[in-house]
């Protein structure tokens, strides 16, 4: 399934985060190391970043490796808070920019790595696309991203086959869940990276266990187990 990446810390360029690392999203788009579902992430890419309090997005339905315009501009786009992804579309889902993460409600940027049965999702009327991830994003925005852990446990109980790795940020907080797929964290002095897989061989990368919630805020990170839905 897709691969995503989030950053919260000192301003860094989109090139530094997505394109330059030896195993960054660019390389993960054609040679991911830890992907369990799908071989390539060629069905689009998205880069979302906060410009002050305003989330801005650049998304495409084409492979990241072919986008020379993005490669040219990405070194000049810097932000303290970034959510980016490369996509491997689930069978039957449309291949279009509006189906590609990150999704937004104007306050959060959100990415989904996984698959979910849309029939179990409620309150998703404003979805940008019929893609399951877009419908899930709309449902999470409607419920409130602050209660991400609780809502993911509920959806996971309603659809036991779902894989629900979420990555979301609002400019000052970054949240992520693991539910069926990989996630790693690099917590340095200048910020926190959360990524579906490490983008380099830095020994400080830590793997987050399955069914956990990660919350990063003000340089602090908390990792807690996700309970079964009450
Ligand atoms: N199901 C989503 C889609 O089709 C996400 C797929 C993924 O994680 N690869 O876009």
PDB file of N, CA, C and O in Angstrom, residues 5 12-22 24-26 47 49 64 70-79 82 84 199:
ATOM      1  N   UNK A   5       4.810  10.103   4.861  1.00  0.00           N
ATOM      2  CA  UNK A   5       5.878  10.728   5.646  1.00  0.00           C
ATOM      3  C   UNK A   5       5.363  12.022   6.256  1.00  0.00           C
ATOM      4  O   UNK A   5       4.682  12.789   5.589  1.00  0.00           O
ATOM      5  N   UNK A  12      12.043  22.574   7.049  1.00  0.00           N
ATOM      6  CA  UNK A  12      12.880  21.792   6.126  1.00  0.00           C
ATOM      7  C   UNK A  12      12.209  21.815   4.763  1.00  0.00           C
ATOM      8  O   UNK A  12      10.988  21.917   4.655  1.00  0.00           O
ATOM      9  N   UNK A  13      13.005  21.656   3.718  1.00  0.00           N
ATOM     10  CA  UNK A  13      12.425  21.720   2.372  1.00  0.00           C
ATOM     11  C   UNK A  13      11.789  20.388   2.002  1.00  0.00           C
ATOM     12  O   UNK A  13      12.157  19.326   2.527  1.00  0.00           O
ATOM     13  N   UNK A  14      10.828  20.453   1.077  1.00  0.00           N
ATOM     14  CA  UNK A  14      10.178  19.222   0.605  1.00  0.00           C
ATOM     15  C   UNK A  14      11.195  18.320  -0.089  1.00  0.00           C
ATOM     16  O   UNK A  14      11.092  17.095  -0.017  1.00  0.00           O
ATOM     17  N   UNK A  15      12.193  18.904  -0.724  1.00  0.00           N
ATOM     18  CA  UNK A  15      13.230  18.080  -1.376  1.00  0.00           C
ATOM     19  C   UNK A  15      14.031  17.313  -0.330  1.00  0.00           C
ATOM     20  O   UNK A  15      14.302  16.113  -0.473  1.00  0.00           O
ATOM     21  N   UNK A  16      14.400  18.023   0.749  1.00  0.00           N
ATOM     22  CA  UNK A  16      15.184  17.407   1.823  1.00  0.00           C
ATOM     23  C   UNK A  16      14.417  16.238   2.451  1.00  0.00           C
ATOM     24  O   UNK A  16      15.010  15.225   2.824  1.00  0.00           O
ATOM     25  N   UNK A  17      13.099  16.377   2.556  1.00  0.00           N
ATOM     26  CA  UNK A  17      12.297  15.330   3.197  1.00  0.00           C
ATOM     27  C   UNK A  17      11.907  14.203   2.241  1.00  0.00           C
ATOM     28  O   UNK A  17      11.884  13.035   2.621  1.00  0.00           O
ATOM     29  N   UNK A  18      11.554  14.544   0.999  1.00  0.00           N
ATOM     30  CA  UNK A  18      10.937  13.559   0.094  1.00  0.00           C
ATOM     31  C   UNK A  18      11.883  13.011  -0.962  1.00  0.00           C
ATOM     32  O   UNK A  18      11.762  11.852  -1.366  1.00  0.00           O
ATOM     33  N   UNK A  19      12.775  13.884  -1.483  1.00  0.00           N
ATOM     34  CA  UNK A  19      13.518  13.506  -2.690  1.00  0.00           C
ATOM     35  C   UNK A  19      14.972  13.138  -2.419  1.00  0.00           C
ATOM     36  O   UNK A  19      15.523  12.252  -3.081  1.00  0.00           O
ATOM     37  N   UNK A  20      15.613  13.820  -1.465  1.00  0.00           N
ATOM     38  CA  UNK A  20      17.051  13.645  -1.271  1.00  0.00           C
ATOM     39  C   UNK A  20      17.456  12.391  -0.485  1.00  0.00           C
ATOM     40  O   UNK A  20      18.509  11.811  -0.768  1.00  0.00           O
ATOM     41  N   UNK A  21      16.677  11.959   0.540  1.00  0.00           N
ATOM     42  CA  UNK A  21      17.155  10.811   1.332  1.00  0.00           C
ATOM     43  C   UNK A  21      17.339   9.563   0.470  1.00  0.00           C
ATOM     44  O   UNK A  21      16.575   9.340  -0.483  1.00  0.00           O
ATOM     45  N   UNK A  22      18.345   8.733   0.803  1.00  0.00           N
ATOM     46  CA  UNK A  22      18.652   7.564  -0.040  1.00  0.00           C
ATOM     47  C   UNK A  22      17.481   6.586  -0.172  1.00  0.00           C
ATOM     48  O   UNK A  22      17.398   5.882  -1.173  1.00  0.00           O
ATOM     49  N   UNK A  24      14.122   7.729   0.512  1.00  0.00           N
ATOM     50  CA  UNK A  24      12.998   8.632   0.742  1.00  0.00           C
ATOM     51  C   UNK A  24      11.781   8.262  -0.093  1.00  0.00           C
ATOM     52  O   UNK A  24      11.773   7.244  -0.800  1.00  0.00           O
ATOM     53  N   UNK A  25      10.757   9.093  -0.038  1.00  0.00           N
ATOM     54  CA  UNK A  25       9.511   8.775  -0.765  1.00  0.00           C
ATOM     55  C   UNK A  25       9.763   8.600  -2.256  1.00  0.00           C
ATOM     56  O   UNK A  25       9.097   7.784  -2.898  1.00  0.00           O
ATOM     57  N   UNK A  26      10.707   9.361  -2.805  1.00  0.00           N
ATOM     58  CA  UNK A  26      10.996   9.212  -4.240  1.00  0.00           C
ATOM     59  C   UNK A  26      11.454   7.783  -4.542  1.00  0.00           C
ATOM     60  O   UNK A  26      10.913   7.121  -5.441  1.00  0.00           O
ATOM     61  N   UNK A  47       2.122  16.251  -1.747  1.00  0.00           N
ATOM     62  CA  UNK A  47       2.938  16.940  -0.753  1.00  0.00           C
ATOM     63  C   UNK A  47       2.053  18.009  -0.127  1.00  0.00           C
ATOM     64  O   UNK A  47       1.509  18.864  -0.833  1.00  0.00           O
ATOM     65  N   UNK A  49       1.865  20.888   3.098  1.00  0.00           N
ATOM     66  CA  UNK A  49       2.710  21.577   4.085  1.00  0.00           C
ATOM     67  C   UNK A  49       1.977  22.786   4.618  1.00  0.00           C
ATOM     68  O   UNK A  49       1.107  23.361   3.952  1.00  0.00           O
ATOM     69  N   UNK A  64       5.752   9.945  -8.919  1.00  0.00           N
ATOM     70  CA  UNK A  64       6.632  11.004  -8.412  1.00  0.00           C
ATOM     71  C   UNK A  64       7.942  11.061  -9.201  1.00  0.00           C
ATOM     72  O   UNK A  64       8.477  12.133  -9.452  1.00  0.00           O
ATOM     73  N   UNK A  70       8.149  19.250 -10.070  1.00  0.00           N
ATOM     74  CA  UNK A  70       8.169  19.191  -8.605  1.00  0.00           C
ATOM     75  C   UNK A  70       9.621  19.125  -8.118  1.00  0.00           C
ATOM     76  O   UNK A  70      10.003  19.815  -7.177  1.00  0.00           O
ATOM     77  N   UNK A  71      10.432  18.316  -8.780  1.00  0.00           N
ATOM     78  CA  UNK A  71      11.840  18.185  -8.364  1.00  0.00           C
ATOM     79  C   UNK A  71      12.563  19.533  -8.433  1.00  0.00           C
ATOM     80  O   UNK A  71      13.429  19.827  -7.615  1.00  0.00           O
ATOM     81  N   UNK A  72      12.164  20.348  -9.403  1.00  0.00           N
ATOM     82  CA  UNK A  72      12.804  21.652  -9.559  1.00  0.00           C
ATOM     83  C   UNK A  72      12.386  22.633  -8.463  1.00  0.00           C
ATOM     84  O   UNK A  72      13.189  23.418  -7.970  1.00  0.00           O
ATOM     85  N   UNK A  73      11.099  22.567  -8.071  1.00  0.00           N
ATOM     86  CA  UNK A  73      10.569  23.553  -7.119  1.00  0.00           C
ATOM     87  C   UNK A  73      10.737  23.108  -5.664  1.00  0.00           C
ATOM     88  O   UNK A  73      10.859  23.939  -4.755  1.00  0.00           O
ATOM     89  N   UNK A  74      10.748  21.774  -5.420  1.00  0.00           N
ATOM     90  CA  UNK A  74      10.732  21.251  -4.047  1.00  0.00           C
ATOM     91  C   UNK A  74      11.853  21.794  -3.136  1.00  0.00           C
ATOM     92  O   UNK A  74      11.611  21.998  -1.946  1.00  0.00           O
ATOM     93  N   UNK A  75      13.070  22.067  -3.642  1.00  0.00           N
ATOM     94  CA  UNK A  75      14.092  22.623  -2.745  1.00  0.00           C
ATOM     95  C   UNK A  75      13.728  24.010  -2.224  1.00  0.00           C
ATOM     96  O   UNK A  75      14.259  24.456  -1.211  1.00  0.00           O
ATOM     97  N   UNK A  76      12.814  24.696  -2.918  1.00  0.00           N
ATOM     98  CA  UNK A  76      12.459  26.066  -2.529  1.00  0.00           C
ATOM     99  C   UNK A  76      11.208  26.118  -1.655  1.00  0.00           C
ATOM    100  O   UNK A  76      10.782  27.201  -1.260  1.00  0.00           O
ATOM    101  N   UNK A  77      10.583  24.974  -1.388  1.00  0.00           N
ATOM    102  CA  UNK A  77       9.381  24.942  -0.544  1.00  0.00           C
ATOM    103  C   UNK A  77       9.760  24.365   0.812  1.00  0.00           C
ATOM    104  O   UNK A  77      10.063  23.181   0.922  1.00  0.00           O
ATOM    105  N   UNK A  78       9.743  25.208   1.832  1.00  0.00           N
ATOM    106  CA  UNK A  78      10.136  24.755   3.168  1.00  0.00           C
ATOM    107  C   UNK A  78       8.993  24.950   4.146  1.00  0.00           C
ATOM    108  O   UNK A  78       8.217  25.889   4.028  1.00  0.00           O
ATOM    109  N   UNK A  79       8.916  24.040   5.109  1.00  0.00           N
ATOM    110  CA  UNK A  79       7.870  24.162   6.116  1.00  0.00           C
ATOM    111  C   UNK A  79       8.280  23.451   7.396  1.00  0.00           C
ATOM    112  O   UNK A  79       9.091  22.524   7.373  1.00  0.00           O
ATOM    113  N   UNK A  82       4.897  19.001   7.587  1.00  0.00           N
ATOM    114  CA  UNK A  82       4.701  18.429   6.249  1.00  0.00           C
ATOM    115  C   UNK A  82       4.013  17.073   6.364  1.00  0.00           C
ATOM    116  O   UNK A  82       4.308  16.294   7.281  1.00  0.00           O
ATOM    117  N   UNK A  84       3.297  14.055   3.459  1.00  0.00           N
ATOM    118  CA  UNK A  84       3.483  13.717   2.049  1.00  0.00           C
ATOM    119  C   UNK A  84       3.251  12.223   1.857  1.00  0.00           C
ATOM    120  O   UNK A  84       3.346  11.448   2.814  1.00  0.00           O
ATOM    121  N   UNK A 199      13.817   6.494   5.959  1.00  0.00           N
ATOM    122  CA  UNK A 199      14.297   7.027   4.683  1.00  0.00           C
ATOM    123  C   UNK A 199      15.818   6.984   4.560  1.00  0.00           C
ATOM    124  O   UNK A 199      16.383   7.381   3.552  1.00  0.00           O
TER     125      UNK A 199
END
